[in-house]
Coordinates of C-alpha atoms and ligand atoms in Angstrom, one line a residue:
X140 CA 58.8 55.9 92.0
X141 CA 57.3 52.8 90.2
X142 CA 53.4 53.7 90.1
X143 CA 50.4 51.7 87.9
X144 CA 47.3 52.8 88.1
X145 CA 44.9 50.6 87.5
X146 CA 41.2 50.9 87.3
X147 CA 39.3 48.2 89.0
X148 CA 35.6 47.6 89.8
X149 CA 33.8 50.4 90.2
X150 CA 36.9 52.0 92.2
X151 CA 40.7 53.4 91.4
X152 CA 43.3 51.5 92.5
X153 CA 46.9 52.4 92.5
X154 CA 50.0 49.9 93.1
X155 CA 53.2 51.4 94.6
X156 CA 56.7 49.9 95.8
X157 CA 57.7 53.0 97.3
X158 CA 56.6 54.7 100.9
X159 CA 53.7 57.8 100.2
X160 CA 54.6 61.0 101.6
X161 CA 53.0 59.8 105.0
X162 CA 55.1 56.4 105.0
X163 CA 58.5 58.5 104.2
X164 CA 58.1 60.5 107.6
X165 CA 57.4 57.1 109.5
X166 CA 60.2 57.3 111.8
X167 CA 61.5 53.6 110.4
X168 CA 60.4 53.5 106.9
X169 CA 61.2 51.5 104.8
X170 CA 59.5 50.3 101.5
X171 CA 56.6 48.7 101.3
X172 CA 54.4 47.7 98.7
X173 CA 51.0 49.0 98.9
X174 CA 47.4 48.7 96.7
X175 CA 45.1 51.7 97.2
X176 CA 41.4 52.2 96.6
X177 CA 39.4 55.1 96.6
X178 CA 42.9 57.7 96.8
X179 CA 40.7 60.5 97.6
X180 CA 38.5 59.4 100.6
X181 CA 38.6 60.7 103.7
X182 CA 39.5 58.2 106.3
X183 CA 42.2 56.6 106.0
X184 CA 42.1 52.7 106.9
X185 CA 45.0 50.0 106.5
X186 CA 45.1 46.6 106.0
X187 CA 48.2 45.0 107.1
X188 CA 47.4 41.9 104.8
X189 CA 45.4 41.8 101.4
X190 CA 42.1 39.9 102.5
X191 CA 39.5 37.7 101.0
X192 CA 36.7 38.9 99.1
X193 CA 36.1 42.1 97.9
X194 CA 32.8 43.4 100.1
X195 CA 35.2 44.6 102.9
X196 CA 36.7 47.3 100.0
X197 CA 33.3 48.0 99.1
X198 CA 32.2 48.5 102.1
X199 CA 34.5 51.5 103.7
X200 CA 34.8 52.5 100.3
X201 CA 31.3 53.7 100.3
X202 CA 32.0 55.5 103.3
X203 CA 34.5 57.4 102.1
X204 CA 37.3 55.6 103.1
X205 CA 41.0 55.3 101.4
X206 CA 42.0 52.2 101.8
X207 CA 45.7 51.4 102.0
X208 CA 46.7 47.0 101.6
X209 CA 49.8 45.8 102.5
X210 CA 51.1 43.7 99.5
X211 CA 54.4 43.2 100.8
X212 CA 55.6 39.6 100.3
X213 CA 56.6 39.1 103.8
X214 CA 54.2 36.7 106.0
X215 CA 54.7 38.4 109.2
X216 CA 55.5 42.1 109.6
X217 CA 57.1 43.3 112.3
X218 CA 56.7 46.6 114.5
X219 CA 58.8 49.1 112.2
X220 CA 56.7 47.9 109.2
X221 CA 53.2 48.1 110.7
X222 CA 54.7 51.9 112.1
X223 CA 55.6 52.4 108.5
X224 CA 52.4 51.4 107.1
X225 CA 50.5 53.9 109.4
X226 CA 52.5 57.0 108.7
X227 CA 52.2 60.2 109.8
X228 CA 48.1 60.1 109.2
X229 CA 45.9 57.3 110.2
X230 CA 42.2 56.3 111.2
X231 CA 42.1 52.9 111.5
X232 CA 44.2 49.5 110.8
X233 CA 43.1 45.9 110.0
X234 CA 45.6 43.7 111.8
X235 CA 46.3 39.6 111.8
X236 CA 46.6 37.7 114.6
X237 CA 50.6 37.4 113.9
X238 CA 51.6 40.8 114.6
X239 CA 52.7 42.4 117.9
X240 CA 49.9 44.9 118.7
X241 CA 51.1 46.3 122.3
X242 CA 52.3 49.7 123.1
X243 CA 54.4 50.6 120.6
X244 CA 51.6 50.2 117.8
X245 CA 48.7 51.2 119.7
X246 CA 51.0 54.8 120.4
X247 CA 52.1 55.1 116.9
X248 CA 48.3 55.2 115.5
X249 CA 47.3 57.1 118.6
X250 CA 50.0 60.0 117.2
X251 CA 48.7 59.6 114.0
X252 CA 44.8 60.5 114.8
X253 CA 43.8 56.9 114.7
X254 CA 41.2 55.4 117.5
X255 CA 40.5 52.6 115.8
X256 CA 41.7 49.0 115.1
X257 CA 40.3 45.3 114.3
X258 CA 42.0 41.8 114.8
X259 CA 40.7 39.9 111.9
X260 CA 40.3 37.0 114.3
X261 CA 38.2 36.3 116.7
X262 CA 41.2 35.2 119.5
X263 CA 43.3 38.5 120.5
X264 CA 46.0 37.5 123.1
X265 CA 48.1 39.3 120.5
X266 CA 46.4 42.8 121.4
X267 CA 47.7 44.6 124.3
X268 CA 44.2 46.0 125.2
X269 CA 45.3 48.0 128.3
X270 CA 47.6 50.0 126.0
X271 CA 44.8 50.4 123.4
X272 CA 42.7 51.6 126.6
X273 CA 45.3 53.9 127.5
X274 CA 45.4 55.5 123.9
X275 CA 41.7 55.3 123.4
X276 CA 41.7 53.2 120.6
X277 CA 38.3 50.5 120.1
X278 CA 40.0 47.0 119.4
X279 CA 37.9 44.9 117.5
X280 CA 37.9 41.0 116.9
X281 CA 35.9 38.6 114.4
X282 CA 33.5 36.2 116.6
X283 CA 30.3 33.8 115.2
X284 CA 31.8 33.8 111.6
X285 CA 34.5 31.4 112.3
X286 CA 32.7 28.5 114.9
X287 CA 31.3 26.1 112.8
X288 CA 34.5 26.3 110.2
X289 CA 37.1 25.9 113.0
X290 CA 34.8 23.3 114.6
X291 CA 34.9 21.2 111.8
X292 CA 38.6 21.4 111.3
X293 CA 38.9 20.2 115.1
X294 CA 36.4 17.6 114.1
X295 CA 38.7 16.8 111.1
X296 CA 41.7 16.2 112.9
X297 CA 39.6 14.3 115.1
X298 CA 39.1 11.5 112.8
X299 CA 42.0 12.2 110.9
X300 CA 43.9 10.7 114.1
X301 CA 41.3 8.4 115.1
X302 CA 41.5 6.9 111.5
X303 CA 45.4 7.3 111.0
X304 CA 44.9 8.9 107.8
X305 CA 47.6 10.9 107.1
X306 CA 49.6 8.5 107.9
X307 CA 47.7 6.2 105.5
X308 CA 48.0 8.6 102.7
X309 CA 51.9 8.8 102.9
X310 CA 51.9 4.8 103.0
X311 CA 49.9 4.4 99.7
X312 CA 51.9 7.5 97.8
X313 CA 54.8 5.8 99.7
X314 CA 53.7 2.3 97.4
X315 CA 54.0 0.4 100.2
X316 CA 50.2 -1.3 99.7
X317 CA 50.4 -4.5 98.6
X318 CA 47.1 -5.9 99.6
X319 CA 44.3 -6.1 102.5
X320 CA 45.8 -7.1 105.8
X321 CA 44.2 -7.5 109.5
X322 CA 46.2 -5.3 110.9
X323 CA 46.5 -2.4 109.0
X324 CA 46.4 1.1 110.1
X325 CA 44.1 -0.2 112.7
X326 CA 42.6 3.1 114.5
X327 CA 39.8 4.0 117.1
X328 CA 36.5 3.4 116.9
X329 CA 34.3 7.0 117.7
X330 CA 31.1 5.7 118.4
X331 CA 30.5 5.3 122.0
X332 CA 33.6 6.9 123.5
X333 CA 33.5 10.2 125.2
X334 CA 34.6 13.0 124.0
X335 CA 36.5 15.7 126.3
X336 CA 35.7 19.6 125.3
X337 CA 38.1 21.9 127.4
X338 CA 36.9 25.6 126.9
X339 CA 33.2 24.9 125.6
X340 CA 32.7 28.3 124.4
X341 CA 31.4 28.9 120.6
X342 CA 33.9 26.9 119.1
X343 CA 34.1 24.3 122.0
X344 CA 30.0 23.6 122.1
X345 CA 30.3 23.7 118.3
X346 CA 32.8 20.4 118.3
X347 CA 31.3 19.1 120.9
X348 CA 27.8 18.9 118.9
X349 CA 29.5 17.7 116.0
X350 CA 31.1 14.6 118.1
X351 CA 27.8 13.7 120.0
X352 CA 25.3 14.1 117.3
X353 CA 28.1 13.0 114.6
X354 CA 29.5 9.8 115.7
X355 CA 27.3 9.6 119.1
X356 CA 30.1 10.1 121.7
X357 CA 29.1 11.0 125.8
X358 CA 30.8 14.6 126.5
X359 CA 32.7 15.8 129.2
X360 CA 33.7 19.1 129.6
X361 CA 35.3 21.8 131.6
X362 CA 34.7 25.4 131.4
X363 CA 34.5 28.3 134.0
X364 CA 30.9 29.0 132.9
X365 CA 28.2 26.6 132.5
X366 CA 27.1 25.6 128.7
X367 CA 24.0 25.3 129.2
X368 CA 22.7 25.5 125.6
X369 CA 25.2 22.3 125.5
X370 CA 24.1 20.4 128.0
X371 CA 20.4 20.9 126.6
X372 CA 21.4 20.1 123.3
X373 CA 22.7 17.0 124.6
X374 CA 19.8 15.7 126.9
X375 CA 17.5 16.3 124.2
X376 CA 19.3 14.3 121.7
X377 CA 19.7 11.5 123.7
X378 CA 16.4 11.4 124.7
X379 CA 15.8 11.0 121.1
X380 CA 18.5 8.5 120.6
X381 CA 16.1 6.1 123.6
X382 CA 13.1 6.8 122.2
X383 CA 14.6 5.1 118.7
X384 CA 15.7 2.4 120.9
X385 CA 19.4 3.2 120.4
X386 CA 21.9 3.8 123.3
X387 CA 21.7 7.7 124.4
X388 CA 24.1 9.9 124.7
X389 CA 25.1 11.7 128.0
X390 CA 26.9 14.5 129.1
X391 CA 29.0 15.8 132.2
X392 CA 30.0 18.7 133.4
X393 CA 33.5 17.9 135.3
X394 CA 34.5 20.1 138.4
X395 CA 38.4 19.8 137.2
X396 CA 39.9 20.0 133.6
X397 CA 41.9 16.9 135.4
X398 CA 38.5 15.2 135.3
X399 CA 38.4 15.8 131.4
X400 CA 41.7 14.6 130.8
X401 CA 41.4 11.2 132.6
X402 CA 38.1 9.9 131.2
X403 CA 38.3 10.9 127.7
X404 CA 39.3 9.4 124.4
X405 CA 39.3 12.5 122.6
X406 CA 40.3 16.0 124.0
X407 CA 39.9 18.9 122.2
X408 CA 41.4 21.9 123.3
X409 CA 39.2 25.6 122.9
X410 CA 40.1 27.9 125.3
X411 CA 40.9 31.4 124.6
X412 CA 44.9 31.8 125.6
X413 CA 45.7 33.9 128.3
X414 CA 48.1 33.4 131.5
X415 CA 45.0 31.2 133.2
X416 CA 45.3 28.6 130.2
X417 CA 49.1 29.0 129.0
X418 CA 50.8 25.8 129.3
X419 CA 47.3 24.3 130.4
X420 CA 48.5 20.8 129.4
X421 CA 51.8 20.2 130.4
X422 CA 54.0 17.0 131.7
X423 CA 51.8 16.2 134.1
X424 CA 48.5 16.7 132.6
X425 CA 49.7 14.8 129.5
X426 CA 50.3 12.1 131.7
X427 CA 47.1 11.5 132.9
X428 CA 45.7 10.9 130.1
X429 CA 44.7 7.7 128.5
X430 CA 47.4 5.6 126.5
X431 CA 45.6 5.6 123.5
X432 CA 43.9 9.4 123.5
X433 CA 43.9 11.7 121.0
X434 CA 44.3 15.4 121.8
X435 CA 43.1 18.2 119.2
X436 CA 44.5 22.1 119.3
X437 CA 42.9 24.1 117.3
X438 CA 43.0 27.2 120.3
X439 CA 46.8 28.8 120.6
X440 CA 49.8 27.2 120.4
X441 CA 51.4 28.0 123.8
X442 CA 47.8 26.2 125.6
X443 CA 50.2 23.1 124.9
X444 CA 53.8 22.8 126.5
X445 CA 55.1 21.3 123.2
X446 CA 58.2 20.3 124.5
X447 CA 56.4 17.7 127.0
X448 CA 54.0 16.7 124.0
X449 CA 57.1 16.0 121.6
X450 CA 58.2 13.4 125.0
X451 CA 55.1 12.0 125.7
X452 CA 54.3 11.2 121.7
X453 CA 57.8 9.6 121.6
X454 CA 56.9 7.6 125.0
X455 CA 53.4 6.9 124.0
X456 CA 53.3 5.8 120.3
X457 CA 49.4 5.2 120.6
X458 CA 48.9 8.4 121.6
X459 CA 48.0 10.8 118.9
X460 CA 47.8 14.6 118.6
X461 CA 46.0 16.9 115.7
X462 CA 47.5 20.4 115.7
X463 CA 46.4 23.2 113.8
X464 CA 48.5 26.1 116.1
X465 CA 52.1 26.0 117.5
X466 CA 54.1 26.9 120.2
X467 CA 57.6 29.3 119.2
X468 CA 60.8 27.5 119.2
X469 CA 63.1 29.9 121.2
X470 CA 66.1 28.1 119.2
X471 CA 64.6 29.6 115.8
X472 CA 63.0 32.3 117.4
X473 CA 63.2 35.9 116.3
X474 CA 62.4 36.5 120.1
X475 CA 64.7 36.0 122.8
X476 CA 63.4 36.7 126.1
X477 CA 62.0 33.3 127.8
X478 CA 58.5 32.3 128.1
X479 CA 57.8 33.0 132.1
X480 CA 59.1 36.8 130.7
X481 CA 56.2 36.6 128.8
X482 CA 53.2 34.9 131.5
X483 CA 55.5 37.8 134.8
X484 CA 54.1 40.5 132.0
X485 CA 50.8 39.1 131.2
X486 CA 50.4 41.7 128.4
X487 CA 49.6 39.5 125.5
X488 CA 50.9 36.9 123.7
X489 CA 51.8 38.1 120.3
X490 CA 53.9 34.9 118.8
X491 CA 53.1 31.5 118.8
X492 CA 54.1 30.3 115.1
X493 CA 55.2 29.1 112.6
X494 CA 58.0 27.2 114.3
X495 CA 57.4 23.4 115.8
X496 CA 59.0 22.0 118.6
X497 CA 61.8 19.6 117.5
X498 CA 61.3 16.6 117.1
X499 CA 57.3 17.0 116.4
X500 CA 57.6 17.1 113.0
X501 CA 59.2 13.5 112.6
X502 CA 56.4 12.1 114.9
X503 CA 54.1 9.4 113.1
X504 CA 51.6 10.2 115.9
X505 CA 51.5 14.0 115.5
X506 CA 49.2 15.5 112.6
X507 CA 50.5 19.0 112.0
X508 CA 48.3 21.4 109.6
X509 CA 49.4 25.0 109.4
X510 CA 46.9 27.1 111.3
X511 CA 43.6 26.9 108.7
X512 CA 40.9 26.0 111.5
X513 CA 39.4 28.9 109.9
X514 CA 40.0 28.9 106.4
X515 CA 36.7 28.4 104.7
X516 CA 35.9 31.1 101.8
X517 CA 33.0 32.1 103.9
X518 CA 34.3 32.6 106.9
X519 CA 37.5 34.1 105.7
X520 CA 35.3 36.6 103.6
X521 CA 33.1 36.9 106.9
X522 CA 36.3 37.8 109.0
X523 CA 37.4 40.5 106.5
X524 CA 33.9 42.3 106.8
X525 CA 33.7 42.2 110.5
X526 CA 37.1 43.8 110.7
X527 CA 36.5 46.5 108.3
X528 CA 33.0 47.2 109.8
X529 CA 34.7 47.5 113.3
X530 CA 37.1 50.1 112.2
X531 CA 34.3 52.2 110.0
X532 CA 31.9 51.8 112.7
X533 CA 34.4 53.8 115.3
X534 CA 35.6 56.1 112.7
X535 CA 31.9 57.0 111.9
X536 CA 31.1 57.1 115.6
X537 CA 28.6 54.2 115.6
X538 CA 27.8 52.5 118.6
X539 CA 28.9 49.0 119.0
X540 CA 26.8 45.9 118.0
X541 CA 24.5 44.7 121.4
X542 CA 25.6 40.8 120.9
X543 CA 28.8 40.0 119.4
X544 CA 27.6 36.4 119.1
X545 CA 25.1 37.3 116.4
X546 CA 26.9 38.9 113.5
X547 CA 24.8 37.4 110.9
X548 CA 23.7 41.0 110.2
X549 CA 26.5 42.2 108.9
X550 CA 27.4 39.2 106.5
X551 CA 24.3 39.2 105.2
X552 CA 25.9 40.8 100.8
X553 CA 22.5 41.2 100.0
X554 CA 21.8 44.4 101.9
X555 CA 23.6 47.4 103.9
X556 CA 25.7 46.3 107.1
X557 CA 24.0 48.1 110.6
X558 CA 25.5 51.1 111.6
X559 CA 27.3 49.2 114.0
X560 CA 30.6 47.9 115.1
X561 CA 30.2 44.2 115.1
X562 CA 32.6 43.3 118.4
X563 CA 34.7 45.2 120.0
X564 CA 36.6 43.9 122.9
X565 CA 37.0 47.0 125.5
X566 CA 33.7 49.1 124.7
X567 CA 33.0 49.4 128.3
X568 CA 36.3 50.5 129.2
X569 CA 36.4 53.7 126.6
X570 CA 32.7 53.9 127.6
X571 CA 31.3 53.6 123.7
X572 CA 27.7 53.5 123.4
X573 CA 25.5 50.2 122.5
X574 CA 23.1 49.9 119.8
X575 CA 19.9 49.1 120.3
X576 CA 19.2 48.4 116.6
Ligands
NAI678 N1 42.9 27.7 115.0 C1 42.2 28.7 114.5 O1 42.2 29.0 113.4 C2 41.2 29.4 115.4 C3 41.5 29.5 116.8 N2 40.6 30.1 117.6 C4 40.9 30.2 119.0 O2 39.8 29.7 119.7 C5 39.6 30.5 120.8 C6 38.1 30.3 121.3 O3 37.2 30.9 120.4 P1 35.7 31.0 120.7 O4 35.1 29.7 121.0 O5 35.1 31.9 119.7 O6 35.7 31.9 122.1 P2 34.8 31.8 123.3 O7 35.1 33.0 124.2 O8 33.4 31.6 122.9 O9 35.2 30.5 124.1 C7 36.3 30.4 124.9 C8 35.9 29.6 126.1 O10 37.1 29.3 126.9 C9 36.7 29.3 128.3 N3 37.8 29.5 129.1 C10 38.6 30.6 129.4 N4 39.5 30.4 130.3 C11 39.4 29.1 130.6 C12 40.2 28.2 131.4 N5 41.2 28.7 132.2 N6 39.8 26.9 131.5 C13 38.8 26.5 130.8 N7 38.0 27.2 129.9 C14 38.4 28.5 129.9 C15 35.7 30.5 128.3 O11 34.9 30.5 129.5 C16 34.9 30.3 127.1 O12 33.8 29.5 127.3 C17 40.0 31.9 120.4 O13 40.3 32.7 121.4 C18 41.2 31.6 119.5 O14 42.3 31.7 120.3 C19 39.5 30.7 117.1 C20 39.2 30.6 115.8 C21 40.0 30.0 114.8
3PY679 O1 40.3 33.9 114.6 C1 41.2 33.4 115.2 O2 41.5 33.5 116.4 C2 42.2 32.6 114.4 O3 43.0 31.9 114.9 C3 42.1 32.7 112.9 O4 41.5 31.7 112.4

């Protein structure tokens, strides 16, 4: 066994590429390279990725925790690793959005004395929370630190395809600029267009603010619920807009997502996934839409039947798409059953990436960026605490935060977290008990 122990911050750390005692008994072991802090606390939490920031360590380490990070140089672990990684003796885990957390998982930490487990992300169609239910373990997810980051990425993309500017970019590095011409890369104009907000949740109202108050679009949107902070946010700004003796902004709530799709110039898609919203746009929604739209995804992949996108992109050269999320390819696939397996189980939808439709990848029209919505260092850093403080708060027996929308709390590195989870998705169903902090 290759061991280095290394002292670091105010806590040990060891680094290991072999399986500990409780790994080797995993029934399908295999090696794994892990980093460990604090070897002699009592809980024992994993984290199936290293992730940013260091407060998260702190944080369980000062409550006795021994923290276990996969280092392993593989991007997405599968089942047999993540039963590997939780061995024989586990309280909690730190997942990513990428692994497969159903049954199988939520059984294997169930057998080894762990009730407890975070998503560090806020979306969670890859949890399986009936079986967590069934096991009695708390899942946890990441919400608040991540909307205005991801927002802004979706308004990125927005005028990224509005502006052609990737493909701008490639023409200069190309050397293909040999002057000013009328005519070149000749794009959208914002201002004054409406913008479509499918799923005007956090994220959703978050874009759609950015758009109005940005580049003073009219809204549309479709949701189940009512966003009425939205809709305020919007009159009020408009009114503002006539009393300066500019045109004011408006705002509509449609009865259809149909409605959306057929009066606006920009769609952006923000929608949890689930089997109500998989495959939402498809052939026929696609071709409703305006010649010249743009449509954003910065949601879940499989919201958008990618294979009817790749058509309608090669139909429709006007028509531009900003991705940050993907649909699997069952040709490169490691999964094999089909995708109507997936929507007759409903369970959870545990793979949508890295692959890309063929054929999307050539398409001038198509700006592909590889799933970083939410990668600011703040938010990142912000997603890592939640997700620790979700496990340690159900290891410690804390109750569960009253509002998951208001997290600030717990970010806040200048003084002690509440005793608190921060979100977790079934309280009600294992019956945990609210703060009232
Ligand atoms: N690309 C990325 O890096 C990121 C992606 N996400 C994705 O964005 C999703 C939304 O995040 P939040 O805004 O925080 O969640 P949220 O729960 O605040 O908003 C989701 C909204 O979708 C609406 N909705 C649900 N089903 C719908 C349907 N069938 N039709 C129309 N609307 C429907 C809900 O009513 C809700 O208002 C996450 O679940 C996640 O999948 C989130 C963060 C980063
Ligand atoms: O939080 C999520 O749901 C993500 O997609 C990660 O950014």
């Amino acid at each position: 066994m290759h061991i280095n122990k290394t002292e670091h911050l105010k806590f040990e750390r060891l680094r290991f590429f072999l399986p500990t005692p409780e790994l080797l008994l995993a029934s399908m072991a295999k090696p794994v390279s892990i980093e460990v802090w604090n070897p002699s606390g009592k809980y024992r939490v994993v984290s199936t990725k290293p992730m940013p920031g260091t407060r998260w360590i702190d944080l369980l380490v000062q409550q006795d925790c021994r923290v276990e990070i996969c280092t392993q140089k593989k991007t997405i672990l599968s089942v047999e690793d993540i039963i590997a990684l939780i061995g024989d003796k586990c309280d909690g885990v730190i997942g990513q959005l990428t692994e497969d957390w159903g049954e199988t998982l939520f059984s294997a930490l169930s057998r080894a004395g762990g009730r407890a487990f975070s998503n560090m992300a806020v979306g969670y169609n890859n949890v399986d929370v009936n079986a967590a239910n069934k096991y009695g373990v708390a899942v946890g997810n990441t919400p608040g630190v991540l909307t205005e980051t991801t927002a802004e990425l979706a308004a990125s993309l927005s005028l990224s395809a509005a502006r052609r500017i990737v493909e701008a970019d490639e023409f200069m590095r190309a050397g293909l600029y040999d002057g000013w011409l009328p005519h070149l890369f000749v794009g959208n104009l914002l201002r004054g267009q409406t913008v479509g907000v499918i799923g005007a949740g956090r994220i959703g109202s978050a874009y759609a603010r950015m758009m109005v108050e940005g580049f003073k679009m009219n809204l549309i949107y479709y949701d189940l619920y009512q966003a009425t902070r939205l809709e305020k946010f919007v009159t009020a700004y408009g009114q503002f807009l006539k009393a300066s003796g500019e045109q004011p902004v408006t705002w509509k709530r449609a009865a259809s997502m149909d409605e959306v799709l057929r009066e606006a110039d920009v769609i952006s898609l923000h929608p949890i996934l689930d089997k109500t919203t998989y495959h939402l746009v498809n052939k026929e929604r696609l071709s409703m839409m305006k010649k010249e739209a743009i449509l954003i995804n910065c949601s879940r992949g499989p919201v958008i039947d990618e294979v009817a996108l790749v058509a309608h992109l090669k139909e429709n050269p006007m028509f531009r798409v900003g991705l940050d999320v993907f649909e699997v390819t069952k040709q490169n696939s490691p999964f094999t059953f089909p995708s109507s397996f997936i929507i007759q189980l409903s369970i959870h939808f545990f793979q949508d990436e890295p692959y890309m439709k063929p054929g999307l990848a050539e398409m001038k029209n198509a700006i592909v960026v590889p799933h970083i919505a939410s990668a600011s260092k703040w938010t990142r850093e912000g997603m890592a605490t939640l997700a620790a403080l979700n496990v340690l708060g159900k290891i410690k027996g804390y109750p569960v935060w009253h509002d998951p929308n208001k997290v600030e709390p717990f970010l806040n590195e200048n003084s002690l977290p509440p005793a608190a989870s921060p979100s977790i998705v079934n309280a009600k169903a294992l019956g945990l008990p609210v703060s009232k902090l």
